[in-house]
Short mmCIF file of C-alpha atoms in Angstrom, two decimals:
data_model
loop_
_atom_site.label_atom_id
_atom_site.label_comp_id
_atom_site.label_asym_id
_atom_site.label_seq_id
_atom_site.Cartn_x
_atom_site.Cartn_y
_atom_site.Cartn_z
CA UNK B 15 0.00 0.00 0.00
CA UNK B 16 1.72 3.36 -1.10
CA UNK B 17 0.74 6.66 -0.88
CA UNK B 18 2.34 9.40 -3.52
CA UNK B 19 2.02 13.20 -4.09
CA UNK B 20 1.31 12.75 -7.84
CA UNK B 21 2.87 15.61 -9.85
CA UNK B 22 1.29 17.32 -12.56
CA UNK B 23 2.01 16.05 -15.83
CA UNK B 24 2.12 12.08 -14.96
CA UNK B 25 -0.62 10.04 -16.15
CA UNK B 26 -2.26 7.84 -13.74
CA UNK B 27 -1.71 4.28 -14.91
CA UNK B 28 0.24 1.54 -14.49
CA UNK B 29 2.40 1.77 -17.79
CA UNK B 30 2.46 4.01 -21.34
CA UNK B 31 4.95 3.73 -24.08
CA UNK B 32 4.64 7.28 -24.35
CA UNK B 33 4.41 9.13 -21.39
CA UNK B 34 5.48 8.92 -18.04
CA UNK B 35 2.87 7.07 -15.15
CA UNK B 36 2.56 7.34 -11.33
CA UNK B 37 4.10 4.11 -11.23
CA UNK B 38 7.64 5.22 -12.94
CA UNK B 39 7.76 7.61 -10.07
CA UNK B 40 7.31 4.60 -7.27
CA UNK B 41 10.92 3.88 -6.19
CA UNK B 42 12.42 0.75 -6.81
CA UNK B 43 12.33 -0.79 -3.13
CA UNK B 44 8.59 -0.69 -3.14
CA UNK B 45 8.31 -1.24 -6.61
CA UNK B 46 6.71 -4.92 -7.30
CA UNK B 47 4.44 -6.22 -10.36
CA UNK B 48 0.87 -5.36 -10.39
CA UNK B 49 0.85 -2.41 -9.02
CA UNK B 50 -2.34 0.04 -10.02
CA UNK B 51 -3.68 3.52 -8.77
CA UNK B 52 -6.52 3.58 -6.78
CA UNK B 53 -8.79 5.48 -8.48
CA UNK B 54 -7.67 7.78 -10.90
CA UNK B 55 -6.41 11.64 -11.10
CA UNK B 56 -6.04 13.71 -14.52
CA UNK B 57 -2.76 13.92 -16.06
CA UNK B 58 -3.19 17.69 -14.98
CA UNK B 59 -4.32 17.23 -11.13
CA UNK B 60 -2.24 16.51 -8.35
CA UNK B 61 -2.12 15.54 -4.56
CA UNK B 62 -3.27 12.53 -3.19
CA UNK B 63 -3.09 9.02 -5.06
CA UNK B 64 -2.85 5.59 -3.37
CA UNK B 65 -1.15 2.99 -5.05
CA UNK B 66 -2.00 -1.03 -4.43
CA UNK B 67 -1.89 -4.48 -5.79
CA UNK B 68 -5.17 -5.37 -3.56
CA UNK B 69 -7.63 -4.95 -5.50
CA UNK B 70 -10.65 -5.01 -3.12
CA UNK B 71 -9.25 -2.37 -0.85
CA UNK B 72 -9.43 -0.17 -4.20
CA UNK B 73 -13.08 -0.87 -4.77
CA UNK B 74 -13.81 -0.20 -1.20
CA UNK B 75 -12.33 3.16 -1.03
CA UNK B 76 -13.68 4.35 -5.44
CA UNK B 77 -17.36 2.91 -4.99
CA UNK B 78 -19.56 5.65 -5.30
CA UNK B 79 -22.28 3.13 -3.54
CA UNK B 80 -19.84 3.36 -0.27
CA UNK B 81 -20.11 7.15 -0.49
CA UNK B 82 -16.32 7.68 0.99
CA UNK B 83 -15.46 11.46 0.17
CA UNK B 84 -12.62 12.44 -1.61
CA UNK B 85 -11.91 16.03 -0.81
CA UNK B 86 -10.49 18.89 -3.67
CA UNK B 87 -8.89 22.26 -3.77
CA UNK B 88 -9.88 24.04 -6.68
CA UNK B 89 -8.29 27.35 -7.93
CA UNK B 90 -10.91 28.94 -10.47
CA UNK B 91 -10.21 31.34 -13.50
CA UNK B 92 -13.25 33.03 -12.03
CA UNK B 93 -14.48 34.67 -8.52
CA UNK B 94 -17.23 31.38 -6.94
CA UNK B 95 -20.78 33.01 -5.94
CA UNK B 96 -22.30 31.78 -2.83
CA UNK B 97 -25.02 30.47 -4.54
CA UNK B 98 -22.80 27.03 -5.46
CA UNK B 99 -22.48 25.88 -2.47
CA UNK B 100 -26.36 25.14 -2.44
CA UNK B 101 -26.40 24.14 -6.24
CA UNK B 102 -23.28 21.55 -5.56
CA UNK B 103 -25.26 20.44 -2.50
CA UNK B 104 -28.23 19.81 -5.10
CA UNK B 105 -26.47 17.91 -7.53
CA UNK B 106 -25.28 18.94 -10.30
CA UNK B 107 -26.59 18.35 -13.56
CA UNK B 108 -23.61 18.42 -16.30
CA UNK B 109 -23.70 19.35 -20.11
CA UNK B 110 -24.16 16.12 -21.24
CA UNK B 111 -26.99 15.65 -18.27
CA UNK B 112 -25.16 13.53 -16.34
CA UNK B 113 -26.44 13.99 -12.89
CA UNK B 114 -23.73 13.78 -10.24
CA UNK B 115 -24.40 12.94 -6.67
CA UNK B 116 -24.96 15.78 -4.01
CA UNK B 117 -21.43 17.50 -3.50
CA UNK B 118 -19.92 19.55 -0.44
CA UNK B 119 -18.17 22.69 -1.98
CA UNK B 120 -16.97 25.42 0.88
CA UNK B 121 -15.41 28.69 -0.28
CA UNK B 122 -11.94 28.90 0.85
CA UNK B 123 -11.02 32.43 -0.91
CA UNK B 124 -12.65 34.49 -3.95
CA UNK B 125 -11.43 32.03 -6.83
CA UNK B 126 -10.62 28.99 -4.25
CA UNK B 127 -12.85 26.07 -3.18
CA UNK B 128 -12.77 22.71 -1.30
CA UNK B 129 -15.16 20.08 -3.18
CA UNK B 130 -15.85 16.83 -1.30
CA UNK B 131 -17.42 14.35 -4.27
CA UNK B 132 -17.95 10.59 -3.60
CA UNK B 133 -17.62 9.70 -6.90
CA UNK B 134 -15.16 10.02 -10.01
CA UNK B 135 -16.50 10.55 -13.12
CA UNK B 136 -14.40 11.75 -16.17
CA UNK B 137 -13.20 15.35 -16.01
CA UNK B 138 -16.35 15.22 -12.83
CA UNK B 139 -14.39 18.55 -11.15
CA UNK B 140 -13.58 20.48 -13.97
CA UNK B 141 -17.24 19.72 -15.58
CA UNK B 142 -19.03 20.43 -12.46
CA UNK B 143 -17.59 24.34 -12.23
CA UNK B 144 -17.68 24.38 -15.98
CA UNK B 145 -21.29 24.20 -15.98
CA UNK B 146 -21.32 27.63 -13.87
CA UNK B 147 -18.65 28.84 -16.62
CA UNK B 148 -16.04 28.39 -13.96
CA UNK B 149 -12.83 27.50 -15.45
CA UNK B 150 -10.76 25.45 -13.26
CA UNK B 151 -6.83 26.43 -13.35
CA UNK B 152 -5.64 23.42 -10.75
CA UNK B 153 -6.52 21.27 -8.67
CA UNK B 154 -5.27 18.97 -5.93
CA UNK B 155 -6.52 15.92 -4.12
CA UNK B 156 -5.85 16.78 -0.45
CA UNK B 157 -7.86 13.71 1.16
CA UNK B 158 -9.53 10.52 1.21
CA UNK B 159 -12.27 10.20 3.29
CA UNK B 160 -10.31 10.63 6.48
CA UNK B 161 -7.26 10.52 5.35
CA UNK B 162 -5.33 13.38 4.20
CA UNK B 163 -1.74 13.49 1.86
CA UNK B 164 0.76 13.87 4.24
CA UNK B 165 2.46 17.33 4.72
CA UNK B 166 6.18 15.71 4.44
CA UNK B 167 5.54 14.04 0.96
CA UNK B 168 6.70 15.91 -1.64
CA UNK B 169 5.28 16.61 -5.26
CA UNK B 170 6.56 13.47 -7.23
CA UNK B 171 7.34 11.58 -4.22
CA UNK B 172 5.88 7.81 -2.79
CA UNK B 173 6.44 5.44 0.09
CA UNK B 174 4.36 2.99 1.79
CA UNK B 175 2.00 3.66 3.94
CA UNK B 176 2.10 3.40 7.97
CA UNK B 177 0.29 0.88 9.33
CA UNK B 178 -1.97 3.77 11.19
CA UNK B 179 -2.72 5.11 7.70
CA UNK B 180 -3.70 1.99 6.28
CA UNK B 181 -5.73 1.17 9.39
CA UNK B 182 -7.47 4.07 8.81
CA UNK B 183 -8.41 3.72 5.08
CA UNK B 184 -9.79 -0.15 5.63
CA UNK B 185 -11.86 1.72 8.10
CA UNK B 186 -13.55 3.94 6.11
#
């Protein structure tokens, strides 16, 4: 079980003959076949990805049906109106009418947010402001359910996780 800061730029797989994956970046002394990224995160976002080779524990923790919150900070090309944080508590309806389930969105600063979704559709952030014509300029995974990135991990950097970490994600 390994936790990594995923940089921006990486693509979230476990190999690509043309581009470099999370899994290049796991150093070699954890390194073992079969390795896979829990969940996913665009080539573009960063923070938070858990690496495994188990993969129940990965369906536990990405099941929408288990409703585990991963949690999102959001820097906007545009200043977020109060009125979101109702609308993402609603649901929001995307372009294509996709419905996604009821979010938590708290205003951090003018053009900042924290978005708590329990699911991961494609592009789901990034649509979700989009459909308010918010553009979204990064964003970072900062937690898992409970479980938030560690302060002392690095952009880029992995290791395995303590066995109080992984204690508390098989409790979620």
């Amino acid at each position: 079980y390994i936790v990594m800061n995923k940089p921006e730029g990486v693509l979230s797989a476990s190999k690509d003959k043309n581009a470099k994956t999370v899994i290049d970046l796991v150093p070699n002394d954890i390194k073992r076949k079969g390795l896979f990224c829990v969940g996913r995160l665009d080539k573009n976002t960063t923070g938070l990805l858990l690496i495994t080779d188990d993969g129940e524990f990965s369906h536990r923790l990405m099941a929408p049906d288990k409703e585990i919150f991963k949690t999102y900070i959001a820097e906007l090309d545009g200043d977020i109106q109060p009125e979101l944080v109702d609308a993402f508590a609603k649901g929001v309806t995307l372009a294509d009418g996709t419905v996604c389930r009821p979010a938590k969105l708290r205003i951090i600063g003018e053009r900042t947010a924290e978005l708590k979704i329990c699911e991961g559709r494609y592009h789901q952030v990034k649509r979700m402001f989009g459909v308010y014509s918010l553009g979204v300029n990064s964003l970072k995974r900062v937690a898992i359910g409970e479980f938030s990135l560690p302060a002392e991990l690095a952009e880029g950097q992995a290791r395995e996780l303590t066995a109080d970490e992984l204690k508390i994600l098989k409790n979620l």
